[in-house]
Coordinates of C-alpha atoms in Angstrom, one line a residue:
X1 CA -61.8 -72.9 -2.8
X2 CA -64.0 -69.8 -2.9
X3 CA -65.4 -71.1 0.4
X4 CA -61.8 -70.9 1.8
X5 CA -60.9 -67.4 0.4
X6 CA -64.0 -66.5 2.3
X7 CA -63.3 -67.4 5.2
X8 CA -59.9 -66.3 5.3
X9 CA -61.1 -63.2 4.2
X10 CA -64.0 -63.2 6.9
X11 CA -61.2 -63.5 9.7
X12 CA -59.3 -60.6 8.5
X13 CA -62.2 -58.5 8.6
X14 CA -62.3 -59.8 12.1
X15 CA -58.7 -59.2 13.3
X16 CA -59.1 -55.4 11.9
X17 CA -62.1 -55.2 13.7
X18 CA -61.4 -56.3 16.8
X19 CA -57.6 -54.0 17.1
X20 CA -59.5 -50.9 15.7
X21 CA -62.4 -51.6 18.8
X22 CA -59.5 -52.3 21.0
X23 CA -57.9 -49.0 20.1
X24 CA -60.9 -47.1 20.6
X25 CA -61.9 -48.7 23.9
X26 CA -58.5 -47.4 25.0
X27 CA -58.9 -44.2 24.1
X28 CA -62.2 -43.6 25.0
X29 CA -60.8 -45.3 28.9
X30 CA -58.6 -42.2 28.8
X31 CA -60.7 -39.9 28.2
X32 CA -63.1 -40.8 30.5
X33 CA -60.2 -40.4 32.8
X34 CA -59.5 -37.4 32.2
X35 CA -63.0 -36.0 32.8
X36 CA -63.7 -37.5 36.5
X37 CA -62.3 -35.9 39.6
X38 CA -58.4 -37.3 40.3
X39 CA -58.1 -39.7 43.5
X40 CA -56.3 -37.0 46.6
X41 CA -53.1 -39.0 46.2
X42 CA -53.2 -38.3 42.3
X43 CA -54.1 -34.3 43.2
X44 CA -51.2 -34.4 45.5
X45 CA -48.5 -35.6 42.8
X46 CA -49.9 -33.4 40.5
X47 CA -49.7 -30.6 42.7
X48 CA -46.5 -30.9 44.4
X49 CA -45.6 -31.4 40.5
X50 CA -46.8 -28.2 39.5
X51 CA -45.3 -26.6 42.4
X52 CA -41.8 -27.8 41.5
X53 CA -42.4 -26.6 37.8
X54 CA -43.2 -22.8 39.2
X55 CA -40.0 -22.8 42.0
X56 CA -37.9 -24.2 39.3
X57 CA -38.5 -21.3 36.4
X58 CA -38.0 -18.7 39.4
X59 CA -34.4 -20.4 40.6
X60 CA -33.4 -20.3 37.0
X61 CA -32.8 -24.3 36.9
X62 CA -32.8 -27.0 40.0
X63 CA -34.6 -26.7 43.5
X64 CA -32.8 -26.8 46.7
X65 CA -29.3 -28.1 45.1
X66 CA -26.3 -27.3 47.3
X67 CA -22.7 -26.7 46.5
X68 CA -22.2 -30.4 45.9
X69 CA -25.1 -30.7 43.5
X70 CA -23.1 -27.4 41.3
X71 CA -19.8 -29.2 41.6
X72 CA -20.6 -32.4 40.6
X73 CA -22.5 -30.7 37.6
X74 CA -19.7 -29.1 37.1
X75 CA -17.1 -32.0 37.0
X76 CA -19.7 -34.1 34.8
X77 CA -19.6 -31.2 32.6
X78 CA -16.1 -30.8 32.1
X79 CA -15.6 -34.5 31.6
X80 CA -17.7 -34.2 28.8
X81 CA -16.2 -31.2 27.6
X82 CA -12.9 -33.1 27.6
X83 CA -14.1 -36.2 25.9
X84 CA -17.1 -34.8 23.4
X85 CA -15.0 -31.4 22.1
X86 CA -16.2 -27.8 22.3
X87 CA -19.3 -26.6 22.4
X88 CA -21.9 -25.5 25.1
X89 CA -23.3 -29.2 26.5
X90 CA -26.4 -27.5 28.2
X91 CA -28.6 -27.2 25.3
X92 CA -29.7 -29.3 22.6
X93 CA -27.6 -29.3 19.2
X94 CA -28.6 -26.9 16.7
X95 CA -28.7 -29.6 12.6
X96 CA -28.7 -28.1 9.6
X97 CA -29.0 -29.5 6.7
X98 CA -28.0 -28.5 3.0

């Protein structure tokens, strides 16, 4: 009986062990990741990211839309206007609680 408990007890120590060294491999994976030089194709994404990000902020909201982009916005908008109420449906709702 106290030979059982010990055992069962003995693969539960196991089972934590093994997730909290599974967890920590993975983090440690990323950060080692993080620390060594990107592969060019990586760099690349990243940049042409980055470069996106800064055109964005200085249009003020999407790159290189045309007309047809801003009307269909528009139409979506409107629809959603019509079926959700008032309100302005470009920014995230403002809760608060009593």
């Amino acid at each position: 009986m106290i030979l059982r408990q010990i055992l069962h007890l003995s693969s539960l120590f196991c089972s934590t062990v093994s997730v909290h060294l599974r967890r920590n491999i993975g983090l440690s994976a990323i950060v080692f990741n993080k620390t060594k030089e990107l592969d060019p194709v990586q760099k690349l994404f990243l940049d042409k990211i980055r470069e996106y990000n800064t055109k964005s902020k200085q249009a003020g909201g999407p790159v290189d839309a045309g007309p047809e982009f801003q009307k269909d916005m528009n139409e979506s908008l409107a629809r959603l206007q019509r079926a959700y109420g008032e309100g302005d449906l470009t920014k995230f709702p403002e809760f608060k609680f009593e």
